[in-house]
């Protein structure tokens, strides 16, 4: 009598986990693909491997590694504060500080920023780094959607009343400067500079909804269940509903199911250890699974824990040349480097 085949259950879902879903049972474990040809491939990005020259120059801006219609995942690196301010008039920005920090000055006030911080800087808010306490490394999400602070299961996930900080108004006028003060406008992939004979950022006061806010990843908690699976909790959303950001820190739950996410690209940033998350163990590693690529992902019930965040987007993302240069093909079981990485044919 032949043995019963091993059973593998897959989840096919629409609208992430918010829409209808179907379970499919088969003997094969499909995340274990042998090899792939083409450029629609899951990838791991080693953001720290971008050359310093990519961030050199008077107007050096973050380097995009993944782009789509109105959305980009960028890497930023600063060894010292730049001499100008930046105003992105085409997109909201969500900065995640991998390491480093300092004083972030904005036209709506000042924040002291450290490793592990998420900082939302809305479209049209000029900002600059006044000082750095250590060299700065960031992963930056830029999106044409309006980013909203939208915690799910608050205050269980994080408590905005306690841990959401807002920029502090300067309480002083902007004084004259020697020479000129430059504000660089980002409008798409183009730059335009405005010059002033005074510092344009300081404000006397700010009232109403605070535009610039911060929360640290250490104050984002993973919920837990004794049995079964648990969806990650949303932290930030978008008015369009197109882009959603979740905390996926170590939490007690069953391993994620094998699933087809056909409506969202999944982009994860491993933020901090001390524990590896499957095949990922270096802060600043970014993983990308395009829509419809079957995947499971590592166990999340990991002690003493790791910290990470997930961006789901309906935008069709593509790796940039800079991103391809620092990435490897990823297997979709434990998110390690795929064994066929060196031999797969990739069209760039």
mmCIF file of C-alpha atoms in Angstrom, residues 115-326:
data_model
loop_
_atom_site.group_PDB
_atom_site.id
_atom_site.type_symbol
_atom_site.label_atom_id
_atom_site.label_comp_id
_atom_site.label_asym_id
_atom_site.label_seq_id
_atom_site.Cartn_x
_atom_site.Cartn_y
_atom_site.Cartn_z
ATOM 1 C CA UNK A 115 18.244 54.462 15.113
ATOM 2 C CA UNK A 116 14.932 52.642 14.837
ATOM 3 C CA UNK A 117 12.886 55.770 14.172
ATOM 4 C CA UNK A 118 10.190 56.081 11.532
ATOM 5 C CA UNK A 119 9.807 59.734 10.544
ATOM 6 C CA UNK A 120 6.928 60.852 8.328
ATOM 7 C CA UNK A 121 7.711 63.952 6.264
ATOM 8 C CA UNK A 122 4.719 64.923 4.131
ATOM 9 C CA UNK A 123 4.905 66.306 0.619
ATOM 10 C CA UNK A 124 5.971 69.957 0.535
ATOM 11 C CA UNK A 125 7.663 70.032 3.987
ATOM 12 C CA UNK A 126 11.270 71.240 3.692
ATOM 13 C CA UNK A 127 13.803 69.522 5.963
ATOM 14 C CA UNK A 128 17.527 69.296 6.662
ATOM 15 C CA UNK A 129 19.872 67.547 9.072
ATOM 16 C CA UNK A 130 21.347 70.152 11.415
ATOM 17 C CA UNK A 131 23.677 67.716 13.189
ATOM 18 C CA UNK A 132 24.487 64.010 13.094
ATOM 19 C CA UNK A 133 25.375 62.046 16.217
ATOM 20 C CA UNK A 134 26.751 59.275 13.966
ATOM 21 C CA UNK A 135 26.802 58.584 10.214
ATOM 22 C CA UNK A 136 23.240 58.158 9.009
ATOM 23 C CA UNK A 137 21.881 55.151 7.104
ATOM 24 C CA UNK A 138 18.200 55.114 6.130
ATOM 25 C CA UNK A 139 15.656 53.232 4.067
ATOM 26 C CA UNK A 140 13.176 55.772 2.691
ATOM 27 C CA UNK A 141 9.715 55.117 1.252
ATOM 28 C CA UNK A 142 8.585 57.886 -1.108
ATOM 29 C CA UNK A 143 4.997 57.730 -2.317
ATOM 30 C CA UNK A 144 2.601 59.970 -4.211
ATOM 31 C CA UNK A 145 -0.078 58.734 -1.791
ATOM 32 C CA UNK A 146 -0.655 60.673 1.416
ATOM 33 C CA UNK A 147 0.891 58.676 4.280
ATOM 34 C CA UNK A 148 -1.345 58.401 7.334
ATOM 35 C CA UNK A 149 -0.570 57.254 10.869
ATOM 36 C CA UNK A 150 -3.106 54.446 11.077
ATOM 37 C CA UNK A 151 -2.253 51.990 13.869
ATOM 38 C CA UNK A 152 -4.333 48.837 13.923
ATOM 39 C CA UNK A 153 -5.065 47.357 17.360
ATOM 40 C CA UNK A 154 -3.820 50.480 19.157
ATOM 41 C CA UNK A 155 -2.711 50.743 21.886
ATOM 42 C CA UNK A 156 -1.737 47.065 21.712
ATOM 43 C CA UNK A 157 0.512 47.513 18.695
ATOM 44 C CA UNK A 158 1.752 50.947 19.675
ATOM 45 C CA UNK A 159 0.254 53.758 21.700
ATOM 46 C CA UNK A 160 0.214 57.048 19.768
ATOM 47 C CA UNK A 161 -0.582 59.019 22.927
ATOM 48 C CA UNK A 162 2.657 57.841 24.536
ATOM 49 C CA UNK A 163 5.068 57.091 21.717
ATOM 50 C CA UNK A 164 4.182 59.264 18.727
ATOM 51 C CA UNK A 165 6.410 62.341 18.883
ATOM 52 C CA UNK A 166 5.810 65.521 16.916
ATOM 53 C CA UNK A 167 8.304 68.100 15.745
ATOM 54 C CA UNK A 168 8.855 70.932 18.235
ATOM 55 C CA UNK A 169 8.394 74.476 16.851
ATOM 56 C CA UNK A 170 11.560 76.549 16.827
ATOM 57 C CA UNK A 171 9.932 79.521 18.591
ATOM 58 C CA UNK A 172 12.264 81.939 16.834
ATOM 59 C CA UNK A 173 12.490 83.786 13.520
ATOM 60 C CA UNK A 174 14.821 82.725 10.765
ATOM 61 C CA UNK A 175 17.865 84.946 10.911
ATOM 62 C CA UNK A 176 20.071 86.143 8.058
ATOM 63 C CA UNK A 177 22.772 83.856 6.698
ATOM 64 C CA UNK A 178 26.163 84.494 5.183
ATOM 65 C CA UNK A 179 25.767 84.318 1.431
ATOM 66 C CA UNK A 180 22.683 82.341 0.385
ATOM 67 C CA UNK A 181 20.580 79.550 1.824
ATOM 68 C CA UNK A 182 19.510 76.859 -0.632
ATOM 69 C CA UNK A 183 16.354 74.729 -0.625
ATOM 70 C CA UNK A 184 16.409 71.920 -3.210
ATOM 71 C CA UNK A 185 12.977 71.000 -4.553
ATOM 72 C CA UNK A 186 12.521 67.369 -5.616
ATOM 73 C CA UNK A 187 9.905 67.154 -8.361
ATOM 74 C CA UNK A 188 10.018 63.642 -9.723
ATOM 75 C CA UNK A 189 13.564 62.876 -10.872
ATOM 76 C CA UNK A 190 14.383 66.562 -11.373
ATOM 77 C CA UNK A 191 15.769 69.190 -8.992
ATOM 78 C CA UNK A 192 15.183 72.945 -8.754
ATOM 79 C CA UNK A 193 16.973 75.176 -6.237
ATOM 80 C CA UNK A 194 15.514 78.233 -4.489
ATOM 81 C CA UNK A 195 17.871 80.617 -2.702
ATOM 82 C CA UNK A 196 17.237 82.888 0.289
ATOM 83 C CA UNK A 197 19.288 85.452 2.209
ATOM 84 C CA UNK A 198 17.820 84.087 5.451
ATOM 85 C CA UNK A 199 17.135 80.661 6.979
ATOM 86 C CA UNK A 200 13.641 79.708 5.686
ATOM 87 C CA UNK A 201 12.961 76.793 8.046
ATOM 88 C CA UNK A 202 12.436 78.211 11.581
ATOM 89 C CA UNK A 203 8.816 78.687 12.679
ATOM 90 C CA UNK A 204 7.396 80.524 15.678
ATOM 91 C CA UNK A 205 4.575 78.059 16.344
ATOM 92 C CA UNK A 206 2.563 75.202 14.802
ATOM 93 C CA UNK A 207 -1.130 74.515 15.497
ATOM 94 C CA UNK A 208 -3.458 71.833 14.213
ATOM 95 C CA UNK A 209 -2.578 68.397 12.820
ATOM 96 C CA UNK A 210 1.205 67.904 13.144
ATOM 97 C CA UNK A 211 2.728 67.135 9.735
ATOM 98 C CA UNK A 212 6.084 65.723 10.899
ATOM 99 C CA UNK A 213 5.853 62.811 13.351
ATOM 100 C CA UNK A 214 8.077 60.043 14.649
ATOM 101 C CA UNK A 215 7.695 56.638 16.289
ATOM 102 C CA UNK A 216 10.508 54.258 17.212
ATOM 103 C CA UNK A 217 10.350 50.581 16.260
ATOM 104 C CA UNK A 218 11.076 49.571 19.874
ATOM 105 C CA UNK A 219 7.608 50.894 20.791
ATOM 106 C CA UNK A 220 5.929 48.746 18.134
ATOM 107 C CA UNK A 221 4.805 45.493 19.688
ATOM 108 C CA UNK A 222 3.855 42.220 18.062
ATOM 109 C CA UNK A 223 0.558 40.787 19.210
ATOM 110 C CA UNK A 224 0.445 37.083 20.080
ATOM 111 C CA UNK A 225 -1.923 34.102 20.011
ATOM 112 C CA UNK A 226 -1.592 30.708 21.666
ATOM 113 C CA UNK A 227 -2.839 28.782 18.634
ATOM 114 C CA UNK A 228 -3.237 29.572 14.962
ATOM 115 C CA UNK A 229 -1.942 32.368 12.762
ATOM 116 C CA UNK A 230 -2.027 36.097 13.285
ATOM 117 C CA UNK A 231 -1.939 38.809 10.671
ATOM 118 C CA UNK A 232 0.569 41.633 11.252
ATOM 119 C CA UNK A 233 -0.797 44.909 12.580
ATOM 120 C CA UNK A 234 -0.876 47.961 10.323
ATOM 121 C CA UNK A 235 1.124 51.015 11.449
ATOM 122 C CA UNK A 236 0.887 53.443 8.536
ATOM 123 C CA UNK A 237 -1.578 53.592 5.680
ATOM 124 C CA UNK A 238 -2.339 55.863 2.762
ATOM 125 C CA UNK A 239 -5.369 57.892 1.833
ATOM 126 C CA UNK A 240 -5.487 56.045 -1.496
ATOM 127 C CA UNK A 241 -5.349 52.635 0.241
ATOM 128 C CA UNK A 242 -2.587 51.696 -2.181
ATOM 129 C CA UNK A 243 0.337 51.469 0.271
ATOM 130 C CA UNK A 244 0.207 49.817 3.721
ATOM 131 C CA UNK A 245 3.023 49.435 6.262
ATOM 132 C CA UNK A 246 2.973 46.774 8.991
ATOM 133 C CA UNK A 247 5.131 45.871 11.967
ATOM 134 C CA UNK A 248 6.333 42.270 11.840
ATOM 135 C CA UNK A 249 8.539 42.104 14.908
ATOM 136 C CA UNK A 250 9.021 38.691 16.507
ATOM 137 C CA UNK A 251 5.649 37.505 17.797
ATOM 138 C CA UNK A 252 3.992 34.330 19.036
ATOM 139 C CA UNK A 253 1.981 32.905 16.157
ATOM 140 C CA UNK A 254 2.044 30.072 13.664
ATOM 141 C CA UNK A 255 4.405 30.443 10.731
ATOM 142 C CA UNK A 256 2.881 32.436 7.833
ATOM 143 C CA UNK A 257 1.050 30.234 5.341
ATOM 144 C CA UNK A 258 2.301 29.470 1.872
ATOM 145 C CA UNK A 259 0.464 32.140 -0.056
ATOM 146 C CA UNK A 260 -0.156 33.833 -3.364
ATOM 147 C CA UNK A 261 -0.452 37.597 -2.750
ATOM 148 C CA UNK A 262 -1.694 38.602 -6.190
ATOM 149 C CA UNK A 263 -2.613 42.234 -5.484
ATOM 150 C CA UNK A 264 0.373 43.489 -3.452
ATOM 151 C CA UNK A 265 4.124 43.481 -3.838
ATOM 152 C CA UNK A 266 5.659 42.630 -0.432
ATOM 153 C CA UNK A 267 8.752 44.581 0.643
ATOM 154 C CA UNK A 268 10.309 43.821 4.035
ATOM 155 C CA UNK A 269 13.118 45.644 5.833
ATOM 156 C CA UNK A 270 14.979 43.645 8.513
ATOM 157 C CA UNK A 271 15.539 46.345 11.098
ATOM 158 C CA UNK A 272 17.381 44.867 14.084
ATOM 159 C CA UNK A 273 18.462 41.635 15.770
ATOM 160 C CA UNK A 274 19.803 40.038 17.846
ATOM 161 C CA UNK A 275 18.062 37.048 16.304
ATOM 162 C CA UNK A 276 18.121 36.168 12.597
ATOM 163 C CA UNK A 277 14.786 36.055 10.812
ATOM 164 C CA UNK A 278 15.079 32.931 8.701
ATOM 165 C CA UNK A 279 17.893 33.563 6.227
ATOM 166 C CA UNK A 280 18.097 37.284 7.053
ATOM 167 C CA UNK A 281 20.408 38.561 9.773
ATOM 168 C CA UNK A 282 21.843 41.957 8.746
ATOM 169 C CA UNK A 283 19.981 45.195 9.588
ATOM 170 C CA UNK A 284 19.187 47.127 6.439
ATOM 171 C CA UNK A 285 18.493 44.000 4.363
ATOM 172 C CA UNK A 286 15.458 44.617 2.140
ATOM 173 C CA UNK A 287 13.520 41.683 0.653
ATOM 174 C CA UNK A 288 11.065 41.919 -2.242
ATOM 175 C CA UNK A 289 8.458 39.405 -3.412
ATOM 176 C CA UNK A 290 6.549 40.611 -6.508
ATOM 177 C CA UNK A 291 2.813 40.020 -6.859
ATOM 178 C CA UNK A 292 1.775 36.452 -7.520
ATOM 179 C CA UNK A 293 5.135 34.860 -6.655
ATOM 180 C CA UNK A 294 4.324 32.018 -4.281
ATOM 181 C CA UNK A 295 6.132 32.375 -0.952
ATOM 182 C CA UNK A 296 5.983 31.438 2.692
ATOM 183 C CA UNK A 297 8.642 33.326 4.616
ATOM 184 C CA UNK A 298 10.417 32.450 7.860
ATOM 185 C CA UNK A 299 9.015 31.619 11.268
ATOM 186 C CA UNK A 300 8.087 34.755 13.237
ATOM 187 C CA UNK A 301 7.892 33.201 16.713
ATOM 188 C CA UNK A 302 11.601 33.868 17.292
ATOM 189 C CA UNK A 303 13.191 34.479 20.675
ATOM 190 C CA UNK A 304 14.784 36.667 21.942
ATOM 191 C CA UNK A 305 13.369 38.431 18.931
ATOM 192 C CA UNK A 306 14.037 40.520 15.861
ATOM 193 C CA UNK A 307 12.461 43.681 14.464
ATOM 194 C CA UNK A 308 11.248 44.249 10.922
ATOM 195 C CA UNK A 309 8.584 46.053 8.919
ATOM 196 C CA UNK A 310 6.558 45.181 5.839
ATOM 197 C CA UNK A 311 5.345 47.460 3.055
ATOM 198 C CA UNK A 312 2.526 46.104 0.903
ATOM 199 C CA UNK A 313 1.763 48.057 -2.256
ATOM 200 C CA UNK A 314 -0.524 47.661 -5.247
ATOM 201 C CA UNK A 315 2.139 49.373 -7.375
ATOM 202 C CA UNK A 316 4.065 47.108 -9.760
ATOM 203 C CA UNK A 317 7.655 47.514 -8.569
ATOM 204 C CA UNK A 318 10.870 47.072 -10.561
ATOM 205 C CA UNK A 319 14.461 46.851 -9.344
ATOM 206 C CA UNK A 320 16.599 49.765 -10.527
ATOM 207 C CA UNK A 321 20.107 49.267 -11.947
ATOM 208 C CA UNK A 322 21.486 50.402 -8.569
ATOM 209 C CA UNK A 323 19.211 47.896 -6.833
ATOM 210 C CA UNK A 324 20.209 45.034 -9.116
ATOM 211 C CA UNK A 325 23.855 45.783 -8.368
ATOM 212 C CA UNK A 326 23.400 45.158 -4.628
#
